CSV table of C-alpha atoms and ligand atoms in Angstrom, one decimal:
chain,number,residue,atom,x,y,z
A,219,UNK,CA,25.6,5.8,1.3
A,220,UNK,CA,21.6,5.5,2.3
A,221,UNK,CA,19.4,7.4,0.5
A,222,UNK,CA,16.9,10.1,2.1
A,223,UNK,CA,13.6,8.8,3.0
A,224,UNK,CA,11.7,11.3,1.0
A,225,UNK,CA,14.1,10.0,-2.1
A,226,UNK,CA,12.8,6.6,-1.6
A,227,UNK,CA,9.4,7.5,-1.4
A,228,UNK,CA,9.8,9.6,-4.2
A,229,UNK,CA,11.0,6.7,-6.1
A,230,UNK,CA,8.2,4.5,-5.3
A,231,UNK,CA,5.9,6.8,-6.4
A,232,UNK,CA,7.7,7.2,-10.0
A,233,UNK,CA,7.7,3.3,-10.3
A,234,UNK,CA,4.2,2.7,-9.2
A,235,UNK,CA,3.0,5.1,-12.0
A,236,UNK,CA,5.1,3.9,-14.5
A,237,UNK,CA,4.5,0.4,-14.0
A,238,UNK,CA,0.7,1.1,-13.9
A,239,UNK,CA,0.6,3.4,-16.9
A,240,UNK,CA,2.7,0.6,-18.4
A,241,UNK,CA,0.6,-2.4,-17.5
A,242,UNK,CA,-2.8,-0.9,-19.3
A,243,UNK,CA,-1.5,0.9,-22.4
A,244,UNK,CA,2.2,0.4,-23.1
A,245,UNK,CA,3.5,3.8,-24.0
A,246,UNK,CA,0.1,4.9,-25.3
A,247,UNK,CA,-2.0,7.7,-24.4
A,248,UNK,CA,-4.8,9.8,-25.6
A,249,UNK,CA,-3.6,12.9,-27.7
A,250,UNK,CA,0.1,11.7,-27.8
A,251,UNK,CA,0.1,14.0,-30.9
A,252,UNK,CA,-1.4,17.1,-29.2
A,253,UNK,CA,1.9,19.1,-29.6
A,254,UNK,CA,3.4,17.4,-32.8
A,255,UNK,CA,0.2,16.8,-34.9
A,256,UNK,CA,-2.8,18.5,-33.3
A,257,UNK,CA,-5.1,18.0,-36.0
A,258,UNK,CA,-4.3,14.1,-36.9
A,259,UNK,CA,-7.5,12.9,-35.7
A,260,UNK,CA,-9.6,15.5,-37.9
A,261,UNK,CA,-7.5,14.6,-40.7
A,262,UNK,CA,-7.8,11.1,-40.4
A,263,UNK,CA,-11.7,11.6,-39.7
A,264,UNK,CA,-12.3,13.6,-42.6
A,265,UNK,CA,-10.5,11.3,-45.2
A,266,UNK,CA,-12.4,8.2,-43.5
A,267,UNK,CA,-15.7,9.9,-44.0
A,268,UNK,CA,-15.2,10.7,-47.7
A,269,UNK,CA,-14.1,7.4,-48.2
A,270,UNK,CA,-16.9,5.5,-46.3
A,271,UNK,CA,-19.6,7.5,-48.3
A,272,UNK,CA,-18.1,6.1,-51.6
A,273,UNK,CA,-18.2,2.4,-50.1
A,274,UNK,CA,-18.8,1.2,-46.5
A,275,UNK,CA,-17.2,-1.9,-47.3
A,276,UNK,CA,-14.2,-0.1,-45.8
A,277,UNK,CA,-15.6,-0.6,-42.5
A,278,UNK,CA,-15.5,-4.4,-42.3
A,279,UNK,CA,-11.9,-4.5,-44.4
A,280,UNK,CA,-10.5,-2.0,-41.9
A,281,UNK,CA,-11.8,-3.6,-38.8
A,282,UNK,CA,-10.3,-7.3,-40.1
A,283,UNK,CA,-6.9,-5.7,-40.9
A,284,UNK,CA,-6.9,-3.9,-37.3
A,285,UNK,CA,-7.3,-7.3,-36.1
A,286,UNK,CA,-4.9,-9.2,-38.0
A,287,UNK,CA,-2.3,-6.4,-37.5
A,288,UNK,CA,-2.6,-6.2,-33.8
A,289,UNK,CA,-2.8,-10.0,-33.3
A,290,UNK,CA,0.2,-11.0,-35.4
A,291,UNK,CA,3.2,-9.8,-33.3
A,292,UNK,CA,1.2,-6.3,-32.2
A,293,UNK,CA,-0.3,-3.4,-33.5
A,294,UNK,CA,2.8,-2.3,-35.6
A,295,UNK,CA,1.5,-2.1,-39.1
A,296,UNK,CA,3.6,-4.5,-40.3
A,297,UNK,CA,0.9,-6.1,-42.2
A,298,UNK,CA,1.0,-3.1,-44.6
A,299,UNK,CA,4.6,-3.7,-45.8
A,300,UNK,CA,4.8,-4.9,-49.3
A,301,UNK,CA,7.3,-7.8,-50.4
A,302,UNK,CA,7.3,-11.2,-51.7
A,303,UNK,CA,7.3,-12.6,-47.8
A,304,UNK,CA,5.5,-10.0,-45.5
A,305,UNK,CA,2.7,-10.6,-43.4
A,306,UNK,CA,0.0,-9.5,-46.1
A,307,UNK,CA,1.0,-12.5,-48.1
A,308,UNK,CA,0.0,-15.2,-45.5
A,309,UNK,CA,-2.9,-16.8,-46.2
A,310,UNK,CA,-5.5,-15.4,-43.7
A,311,UNK,CA,-4.3,-12.2,-45.1
A,312,UNK,CA,-5.5,-13.0,-48.8
A,313,UNK,CA,-9.0,-11.4,-48.2
A,314,UNK,CA,-7.6,-8.8,-46.0
A,315,UNK,CA,-8.2,-5.0,-47.8
A,316,UNK,CA,-8.3,-1.5,-47.1
A,317,UNK,CA,-4.3,-0.9,-47.8
A,318,UNK,CA,-5.6,1.9,-50.1
A,319,UNK,CA,-7.4,3.7,-47.8
A,320,UNK,CA,-4.3,3.6,-45.0
A,321,UNK,CA,-2.2,5.2,-48.0
A,322,UNK,CA,-4.8,8.2,-48.7
A,323,UNK,CA,-5.0,8.8,-44.9
A,324,UNK,CA,-1.0,8.9,-44.7
A,325,UNK,CA,-0.6,11.3,-47.4
A,326,UNK,CA,-3.1,13.7,-46.2
A,327,UNK,CA,-1.5,13.2,-42.5
A,328,UNK,CA,2.2,13.8,-44.3
A,329,UNK,CA,1.0,16.9,-45.7
A,330,UNK,CA,0.0,18.5,-42.4
A,331,UNK,CA,3.0,16.9,-40.4
A,332,UNK,CA,5.7,15.2,-42.0
A,333,UNK,CA,7.6,12.0,-40.6
A,334,UNK,CA,5.7,12.5,-37.2
A,335,UNK,CA,2.4,10.0,-36.9
A,336,UNK,CA,2.7,6.1,-37.5
A,337,UNK,CA,0.9,3.9,-39.6
A,338,UNK,CA,-0.1,1.9,-36.8
A,339,UNK,CA,-1.8,4.7,-35.4
A,340,UNK,CA,-3.3,5.9,-38.5
A,341,UNK,CA,-4.9,2.0,-38.6
A,342,UNK,CA,-6.3,2.6,-35.0
A,343,UNK,CA,-7.7,5.9,-35.7
A,344,UNK,CA,-9.3,4.9,-38.9
A,345,UNK,CA,-10.8,1.5,-37.5
A,346,UNK,CA,-12.3,3.5,-34.5
A,347,UNK,CA,-13.8,6.2,-37.0
A,348,UNK,CA,-15.2,3.6,-39.3
A,349,UNK,CA,-16.8,1.7,-36.5
A,350,UNK,CA,-18.4,4.9,-35.4
A,351,UNK,CA,-19.8,5.3,-38.9
A,352,UNK,CA,-20.7,1.9,-39.5
A,353,UNK,CA,-22.8,2.1,-36.1
A,354,UNK,CA,-24.8,5.1,-37.4
A,355,UNK,CA,-23.2,7.4,-34.9
A,356,UNK,CA,-24.3,5.4,-32.1
A,357,UNK,CA,-20.6,4.7,-30.8
A,358,UNK,CA,-17.4,6.7,-30.6
A,359,UNK,CA,-14.6,5.4,-28.5
A,360,UNK,CA,-11.2,7.6,-27.5
A,361,UNK,CA,-8.2,5.7,-28.5
A,362,UNK,CA,-4.8,6.1,-27.1
A,363,UNK,CA,-2.0,6.6,-29.4
A,364,UNK,CA,1.9,6.4,-29.4
A,365,UNK,CA,2.4,3.2,-31.4
A,366,UNK,CA,5.6,2.8,-33.9
A,367,UNK,CA,5.8,1.0,-36.6
A,368,UNK,CA,7.4,-2.5,-37.2
A,369,UNK,CA,10.7,-3.1,-38.9
A,370,UNK,CA,10.1,-6.4,-39.6
A,371,UNK,CA,7.1,-8.4,-41.3
A,372,UNK,CA,7.1,-12.0,-42.1
A,373,UNK,CA,4.5,-14.5,-43.5
A,374,UNK,CA,6.0,-17.0,-41.6
A,375,UNK,CA,5.1,-15.2,-37.8
A,376,UNK,CA,1.7,-14.8,-38.6
A,377,UNK,CA,-0.5,-16.2,-36.0
A,378,UNK,CA,-4.0,-16.1,-36.2
A,379,UNK,CA,-7.1,-18.3,-34.8
A,380,UNK,CA,-8.5,-20.3,-37.3
A,381,UNK,CA,-12.5,-20.5,-37.5
A,382,UNK,CA,-12.4,-24.4,-36.9
A,383,UNK,CA,-10.5,-24.2,-33.3
A,384,UNK,CA,-12.6,-24.9,-30.1
A,385,UNK,CA,-13.4,-22.1,-27.8
A,386,UNK,CA,-10.9,-23.0,-25.3
A,387,UNK,CA,-7.8,-23.0,-27.7
A,388,UNK,CA,-8.9,-19.6,-29.2
A,389,UNK,CA,-9.2,-18.3,-25.7
A,390,UNK,CA,-5.7,-19.4,-25.1
A,391,UNK,CA,-4.5,-17.4,-28.0
A,392,UNK,CA,-6.5,-14.4,-26.9
A,393,UNK,CA,-4.7,-14.7,-23.3
A,394,UNK,CA,-1.4,-14.7,-24.7
A,395,UNK,CA,-2.3,-11.3,-25.9
A,396,UNK,CA,-3.6,-10.2,-22.6
A,397,UNK,CA,-7.2,-10.4,-23.9
A,398,UNK,CA,-9.3,-12.1,-21.6
A,399,UNK,CA,-12.4,-14.3,-22.2
A,400,UNK,CA,-15.0,-11.3,-22.2
A,401,UNK,CA,-12.7,-9.1,-24.5
A,402,UNK,CA,-12.8,-12.3,-26.9
A,403,UNK,CA,-16.4,-12.5,-27.2
A,404,UNK,CA,-16.6,-8.8,-27.5
A,405,UNK,CA,-14.1,-8.5,-30.3
A,406,UNK,CA,-15.6,-11.6,-31.9
A,407,UNK,CA,-18.7,-9.2,-32.2
A,408,UNK,CA,-16.7,-7.6,-35.0
A,409,UNK,CA,-18.8,-10.3,-36.8
A,410,UNK,CA,-21.6,-8.2,-36.8
A,411,UNK,CA,-20.5,-6.4,-40.3
A,412,UNK,CA,-18.9,-7.7,-43.3
A,413,UNK,CA,-18.5,-11.4,-45.0
A,414,UNK,CA,-17.1,-14.7,-45.3
A,415,UNK,CA,-16.5,-16.4,-48.2
A,416,UNK,CA,-18.9,-19.6,-48.7
A,417,UNK,CA,-15.7,-22.0,-48.4
A,418,UNK,CA,-15.3,-21.4,-45.2
A,419,UNK,CA,-19.0,-23.0,-44.3
A,420,UNK,CA,-19.4,-25.5,-47.2
A,421,UNK,CA,-18.6,-28.1,-44.5
A,422,UNK,CA,-21.3,-27.0,-42.3
A,423,UNK,CA,-23.9,-27.1,-45.0
A,424,UNK,CA,-23.2,-30.4,-47.2
A,425,UNK,CA,-20.7,-32.3,-45.1
A,426,UNK,CA,-20.2,-31.6,-41.3
A,427,UNK,CA,-17.4,-34.0,-39.7
A,428,UNK,CA,-18.1,-36.5,-42.9
A,429,UNK,CA,-21.4,-37.2,-42.1
A,430,UNK,CA,-23.0,-36.3,-45.3
A,431,UNK,CA,-25.5,-33.9,-43.4
A,432,UNK,CA,-25.2,-30.1,-42.0
A,433,UNK,CA,-23.6,-29.1,-39.0
A,434,UNK,CA,-26.8,-29.9,-36.5
A,435,UNK,CA,-25.9,-26.7,-34.7
A,436,UNK,CA,-27.0,-24.6,-37.1
A,437,UNK,CA,-30.7,-23.6,-37.7
A,438,UNK,CA,-32.1,-25.7,-40.1
A,439,UNK,CA,-34.2,-22.7,-41.8
A,440,UNK,CA,-30.6,-20.8,-42.0
A,441,UNK,CA,-29.3,-23.8,-43.7
A,442,UNK,CA,-31.8,-23.9,-46.5
A,443,UNK,CA,-31.2,-20.1,-47.0
A,444,UNK,CA,-27.4,-20.7,-47.0
A,445,UNK,CA,-27.3,-23.6,-49.8
A,446,UNK,CA,-29.0,-21.0,-52.2
A,447,UNK,CA,-26.4,-18.5,-51.7
A,448,UNK,CA,-23.2,-20.9,-51.4
A,449,UNK,CA,-23.8,-24.1,-53.9
A,450,UNK,CA,-21.4,-26.9,-53.5
A,451,UNK,CA,-19.0,-25.5,-55.9
A,452,UNK,CA,-18.7,-22.1,-54.2
A,453,UNK,CA,-15.2,-20.2,-54.8
A,454,UNK,CA,-15.9,-16.7,-55.3
A,455,UNK,CA,-19.4,-16.1,-53.5
A,456,UNK,CA,-19.6,-14.9,-49.9
A,457,UNK,CA,-22.3,-14.1,-47.2
A,458,UNK,CA,-23.2,-11.9,-44.3
A,459,UNK,CA,-21.4,-12.6,-41.3
A,460,UNK,CA,-24.2,-11.1,-39.6
A,461,UNK,CA,-27.4,-12.9,-40.8
A,462,UNK,CA,-29.8,-10.3,-39.1
A,463,UNK,CA,-30.9,-9.0,-42.9
A,464,UNK,CA,-31.6,-5.5,-41.5
A,465,UNK,CA,-28.4,-5.1,-39.7
A,466,UNK,CA,-25.8,-7.1,-41.8
A,467,UNK,CA,-23.7,-3.8,-42.4
A,468,UNK,CA,-24.5,-2.1,-39.0
A,469,UNK,CA,-22.0,-2.4,-35.8
A,470,UNK,CA,-24.5,-3.5,-33.2
A,471,UNK,CA,-25.6,-6.5,-31.0
A,472,UNK,CA,-27.4,-8.7,-33.2
A,473,UNK,CA,-24.3,-10.7,-34.1
A,474,UNK,CA,-25.0,-12.4,-30.7
A,475,UNK,CA,-28.8,-12.6,-30.8
A,476,UNK,CA,-28.4,-14.4,-34.2
A,477,UNK,CA,-25.9,-16.7,-32.5
A,478,UNK,CA,-28.4,-17.7,-29.8
A,479,UNK,CA,-30.8,-18.5,-32.7
A,480,UNK,CA,-28.3,-21.2,-34.3
A,481,UNK,CA,-27.7,-18.7,-37.1
A,482,UNK,CA,-24.1,-18.2,-36.5
A,483,UNK,CA,-21.9,-18.5,-39.7
A,484,UNK,CA,-18.2,-19.4,-38.9
A,485,UNK,CA,-18.3,-22.7,-36.6
A,486,UNK,CA,-16.4,-20.7,-34.1
A,487,UNK,CA,-19.1,-18.0,-33.8
A,488,UNK,CA,-21.8,-20.5,-33.2
A,489,UNK,CA,-19.8,-22.4,-30.7
A,490,UNK,CA,-19.5,-18.9,-28.7
A,491,UNK,CA,-23.2,-19.0,-28.1
A,492,UNK,CA,-23.3,-23.0,-26.7
A,493,UNK,CA,-19.6,-23.5,-25.1
A,494,UNK,CA,-20.3,-23.0,-21.1
A,495,UNK,CA,-16.8,-20.6,-21.3
A,496,UNK,CA,-18.6,-18.1,-23.5
A,497,UNK,CA,-22.4,-18.7,-23.3
A,498,UNK,CA,-23.3,-16.6,-20.2
A,499,UNK,CA,-21.3,-13.5,-21.6
A,500,UNK,CA,-22.9,-13.8,-24.9
A,501,UNK,CA,-26.2,-14.1,-23.4
A,502,UNK,CA,-25.6,-10.9,-21.5
A,503,UNK,CA,-24.7,-9.0,-24.7
A,504,UNK,CA,-27.4,-10.3,-26.7
A,505,UNK,CA,-29.8,-9.0,-23.8
A,506,UNK,CA,-28.8,-5.4,-25.1
A,507,UNK,CA,-26.2,-4.9,-21.9
A,508,UNK,CA,-24.1,-2.0,-23.8
A,509,UNK,CA,-22.3,-4.0,-26.3
A,510,UNK,CA,-21.5,-0.8,-28.2
A,511,UNK,CA,-19.5,0.9,-24.9
A,512,UNK,CA,-17.9,-2.5,-24.5
A,513,UNK,CA,-17.0,-3.4,-28.0
A,514,UNK,CA,-15.1,0.1,-27.7
A,515,UNK,CA,-13.2,-0.7,-24.8
A,516,UNK,CA,-12.1,-4.1,-26.1
A,517,UNK,CA,-10.7,-2.3,-29.4
A,518,UNK,CA,-9.0,-0.1,-27.2
A,519,UNK,CA,-7.4,-3.2,-25.2
A,520,UNK,CA,-6.6,-4.7,-28.7
A,521,UNK,CA,-5.0,-1.7,-29.6
A,522,UNK,CA,-2.4,-1.9,-26.7
A,523,UNK,CA,-1.2,-5.6,-27.9
A,524,UNK,CA,2.7,-5.8,-28.5
A,525,UNK,CA,2.8,-1.9,-29.1
A,526,UNK,CA,6.5,-0.9,-30.0
A,527,UNK,CA,8.4,2.7,-28.9
A,528,UNK,CA,10.7,4.7,-30.8
A,529,UNK,CA,13.6,2.4,-30.2
A,530,UNK,CA,11.9,-0.8,-31.7
A,531,UNK,CA,10.2,0.9,-34.0
A,532,UNK,CA,10.0,3.5,-36.3
A,533,UNK,CA,7.7,6.1,-38.2
A,534,UNK,CA,7.6,5.1,-41.9
A,535,UNK,CA,7.3,7.9,-44.7
A,536,UNK,CA,5.2,5.4,-46.5
A,537,UNK,CA,2.9,2.8,-44.9
A,538,UNK,CA,4.5,0.1,-47.5
A,539,UNK,CA,7.9,0.2,-47.0
A,540,UNK,CA,10.2,0.5,-43.8
A,541,UNK,CA,12.6,3.3,-43.6
A,542,UNK,CA,14.8,1.4,-41.7
A,543,UNK,CA,17.5,-0.3,-44.5
A,544,UNK,CA,17.6,-3.4,-42.0
A,545,UNK,CA,14.0,-4.1,-42.8
A,546,UNK,CA,12.8,-7.5,-43.5
B,291,HEM,C1,-11.2,-16.2,-33.2
B,291,HEM,C2,-11.0,-15.4,-33.6
B,291,HEM,C3,-11.2,-15.0,-35.4
B,291,HEM,C4,-11.3,-15.7,-36.4
B,291,HEM,C5,-11.2,-17.5,-36.4
B,291,HEM,C6,-11.8,-15.1,-37.5
B,291,HEM,C7,-12.2,-15.6,-38.6
B,291,HEM,C8,-12.7,-14.6,-39.9
B,291,HEM,C9,-12.9,-15.3,-41.1
B,291,HEM,C10,-12.4,-16.9,-41.4
B,291,HEM,C11,-13.9,-14.3,-41.8
B,291,HEM,C12,-14.0,-14.7,-43.3
B,291,HEM,C13,-12.5,-14.1,-44.4
B,291,HEM,C14,-13.1,-14.2,-45.6
B,291,HEM,O1,-13.8,-15.3,-46.1
B,291,HEM,O2,-12.7,-13.4,-46.6
B,291,HEM,C15,-13.6,-13.2,-41.0
B,291,HEM,C16,-14.4,-12.2,-41.5
B,291,HEM,C17,-14.3,-11.1,-40.8
B,291,HEM,N1,-13.7,-10.8,-39.6
B,291,HEM,FE1,-12.8,-12.5,-38.2
B,291,HEM,N2,-12.2,-13.7,-37.3
B,291,HEM,C18,-11.8,-13.7,-35.7
B,291,HEM,C19,-11.7,-12.7,-35.1
B,291,HEM,C20,-12.1,-11.5,-35.7
B,291,HEM,C21,-12.2,-10.0,-34.9
B,291,HEM,C22,-11.7,-9.9,-33.4
B,291,HEM,C23,-12.6,-9.2,-35.5
B,291,HEM,C24,-12.4,-7.6,-35.3
B,291,HEM,C25,-12.9,-7.0,-34.1
B,291,HEM,C26,-12.9,-9.5,-36.9
B,291,HEM,C27,-13.3,-8.9,-37.8
B,291,HEM,C28,-14.1,-9.7,-39.0
B,291,HEM,C29,-14.6,-8.6,-40.1
B,291,HEM,C30,-15.1,-7.3,-40.0
B,291,HEM,C31,-14.8,-9.6,-41.2
B,291,HEM,C32,-15.2,-9.5,-42.5
B,291,HEM,C33,-14.5,-8.8,-43.4
B,291,HEM,C34,-15.0,-8.1,-44.6
B,291,HEM,O3,-16.4,-8.3,-44.6
B,291,HEM,O4,-14.1,-8.1,-45.5
B,291,HEM,N3,-12.4,-11.2,-36.6
B,291,HEM,N4,-13.1,-13.4,-40.0
B,292,NAG,C1,-15.9,-1.2,-52.5
B,292,NAG,O1,-14.7,-1.9,-52.3
B,292,NAG,C2,-14.8,-3.3,-52.4
B,292,NAG,C3,-13.3,-3.9,-51.7
B,292,NAG,O2,-12.2,-3.2,-52.5
B,292,NAG,C4,-14.9,-3.7,-53.9
B,292,NAG,O3,-15.1,-5.0,-54.2
B,292,NAG,C5,-16.4,-3.2,-54.4
B,292,NAG,O4,-16.5,-3.3,-55.8
B,292,NAG,C6,-16.4,-1.5,-54.2
B,292,NAG,N1,-18.0,-1.3,-54.2
B,292,NAG,C7,-18.2,-0.1,-54.8
B,292,NAG,C8,-19.8,0.1,-55.0
B,292,NAG,O5,-17.5,0.5,-55.2
B,293,NAG,C1,-11.3,-8.8,-18.4
B,293,NAG,O1,-10.8,-7.8,-19.0
B,293,NAG,C2,-11.8,-6.7,-18.7
B,293,NAG,C3,-11.2,-5.1,-18.9
B,293,NAG,O2,-9.7,-5.2,-18.8
B,293,NAG,C4,-12.2,-6.4,-17.3
B,293,NAG,O3,-12.9,-5.3,-17.1
B,293,NAG,C5,-12.8,-7.9,-16.7
B,293,NAG,O4,-13.3,-8.0,-15.7
B,293,NAG,C6,-11.9,-8.9,-17.4
B,293,NAG,N1,-12.7,-10.2,-17.3
B,293,NAG,C7,-12.5,-11.3,-16.8
B,293,NAG,C8,-13.6,-12.4,-17.0
B,293,NAG,O5,-11.2,-11.6,-16.3
B,294,NAG,C1,-34.3,-20.3,-36.7
B,294,NAG,O1,-34.0,-19.1,-37.3
B,294,NAG,C2,-35.4,-18.5,-37.2
B,294,NAG,C3,-35.3,-17.5,-38.3
B,294,NAG,O2,-35.2,-17.6,-39.5
B,294,NAG,C4,-36.0,-18.3,-35.8
B,294,NAG,O3,-37.2,-17.7,-36.1
B,294,NAG,C5,-35.7,-19.8,-35.3
B,294,NAG,O4,-36.3,-19.3,-33.8
B,294,NAG,C6,-34.7,-20.2,-35.1
B,294,NAG,N1,-34.5,-21.4,-34.6
B,294,NAG,C7,-34.1,-22.2,-33.4
B,294,NAG,C8,-34.0,-23.5,-33.2
B,294,NAG,O5,-33.5,-21.2,-32.7
B,295,NAG,C1,-5.4,-7.2,-50.5
B,295,NAG,C2,-3.9,-7.5,-50.3
B,295,NAG,O1,-2.9,-6.8,-50.4
B,295,NAG,N1,-3.9,-8.8,-50.5
B,295,NAG,C3,-2.5,-9.7,-50.5
B,295,NAG,C4,-2.7,-10.9,-49.5
B,295,NAG,O2,-1.4,-11.9,-50.1
B,295,NAG,C5,-1.6,-12.1,-51.6
B,295,NAG,C6,-0.7,-13.4,-51.8
B,295,NAG,O3,0.6,-12.6,-51.8
B,295,NAG,C7,-1.2,-10.8,-52.5
B,295,NAG,O4,-1.7,-11.2,-53.9
B,295,NAG,C8,-2.7,-9.9,-52.1
B,295,NAG,O5,-2.3,-8.7,-52.9
B,296,NAG,C1,1.1,20.6,-37.8
B,296,NAG,C2,0.5,21.2,-39.1
B,296,NAG,O1,1.0,21.5,-39.9
B,296,NAG,N1,-0.8,22.0,-38.9
B,296,NAG,C3,-1.6,22.3,-39.8
B,296,NAG,C4,-2.7,21.3,-40.3
B,296,NAG,O2,-3.3,21.8,-41.3
B,296,NAG,C5,-4.3,22.8,-40.5
B,296,NAG,C6,-5.5,23.3,-41.6
B,296,NAG,O3,-5.9,22.2,-42.2
B,296,NAG,C7,-3.3,24.1,-40.2
B,296,NAG,O4,-4.3,24.9,-39.3
B,296,NAG,C8,-2.8,23.3,-39.4
B,296,NAG,O5,-1.5,24.7,-38.6
C-alpha cells in the first residue's frame, strides 16, 4: 500500500531532525533534567565552588578525569568504578584524582532528586564549573546533559594517547572519537593548568634519544630551570605544565604562547607548536583568538564521545559501583 505524500514528507522531516541531532550530540541536550531535577546545576555548582575554595588543585584533577573518562570507552563514568581491574587501576590513571569530589556532589544531588542524575553528567557539570572557576570567571560554557553510566569498566580497554607519541598518531586517536585536529589542539590547551611528574621529562632534560644531551627543542633557559626542580633521580617531584609562572593555575591561552617559546613540558605539547599539522592553529590561539570560548566548545564535543542511553547505560546510586549485577 502506498503511503500518502504528506506522511512521507513528515517521515523525512522526522528522520532529518533525528539524524542531525544524533550526529551532533548523541542523546544529549541542554537542560535534560529541567523536569526531573531542576536544581541539579545549582547543586553541583555550590558543592564544587566550596571545594575549589578549599583546594584549587581540584580543577586540573577533574579536567584530566573528564578527559580520561570520555576518551576511554566514552563519557560513561566507568573511570569512577572501584574494583581490582577497573579502568582507574590502569597505569595512566595512577595520578587521576577528584573521585572524592564526585562522591560529595553525588550525595548532595541524590538528597534532592534520588536516582535521576548520572555520574557521567555530574563529571561533565563539575568539570565545566571548575573550568569557570579556574579561569577566574572569564568563561562559562553550557554543557548538554543526558549521559547514562556505563556498566563495564576494565583496565584492559583503557586507550589513551601517550606523551611521546607523534602528532599524526595522536590526531588519529582523536579522530577515532570524532574530534578533529583543531579540537585536539584546543583540548590539549587543558595543559594550561596542573602538573606533571618529572619522570615524564627526565629524558628531555638529561638524555634525549640517548644522546646524553637535553631535547634540542626545549628552550635552554627552561632546561636549566627544570633541572633544579627535577633532579636525575626524581620520583615524586612535579612541575607545572604551563611554565608561565603568573598563570600556571589559570585557564587561559598562555600554554600556546609558552610552547611557541619552546617552553612546553610534555614532548607532545612541544610538538604541537612545530608540527605543520598543528602549528597554524597553535599560532592562532597564541595570538589571542578566542581560546576560552573555543576551548569550551571543544570540551562540549569531548563530552559527547561514546555517550550511552538508558538502554545501554544506567543511573548509579553510588558513583563507585554499578547497580546492574552483571556489571564487571
Ligand atoms: C595527547 C593527549 C594528552 C596526553 C599525551 C596527556 C598526557 C598527560 C600527562 C603525561 C600528564 C601528567 C600526569 C602526571 O604526571 O601525573 C597530564 C596531565 C594533565 N592533563 Fe593531559 N594529556 C593529554 C591530553 C589532555 C587533555 C585533552 C586534557 C583536558 C582537556 C588534559 C588535561 C590534563 C591536566 C589538567 C593535567 C594535570 C593534572 C594534575 O595536575 O593533576 N590532558 N597529561
Ligand atoms: C589539595 O588536594 C591535593 C590532591 O588531593 C593534595 O595533594 C593537596 O595536599 C591538597 N592541598 C591542600 C592545601 O589541602
Ligand atoms: C573541527 O570541528 C569543529 C567543531 O565541530 C569545526 O568548527 C571545525 O571547522 C573543524 N575543523 C576542521 C579542521 O575540520
Ligand atoms: C626561552 O625562554 C625565554 C623566557 O624564559 C624567552 O625569553 C626566550 O625568547 C625563549 N627562547 C626561545 C628561543 O624561544
Ligand atoms: C586516585 C586513584 O584512585 N587512583 C588509583 C589508580 O590505580 C591505583 C592502582 O590500582 C590505585 O591504587 C589508585 O587508588
Ligand atoms: C526535586 C527536588 O527535590 N527539588 C528540591 C531541591 O532542593 C530545593 C531547595 O534547595 C527545593 O526547592 C527543590 O524542590
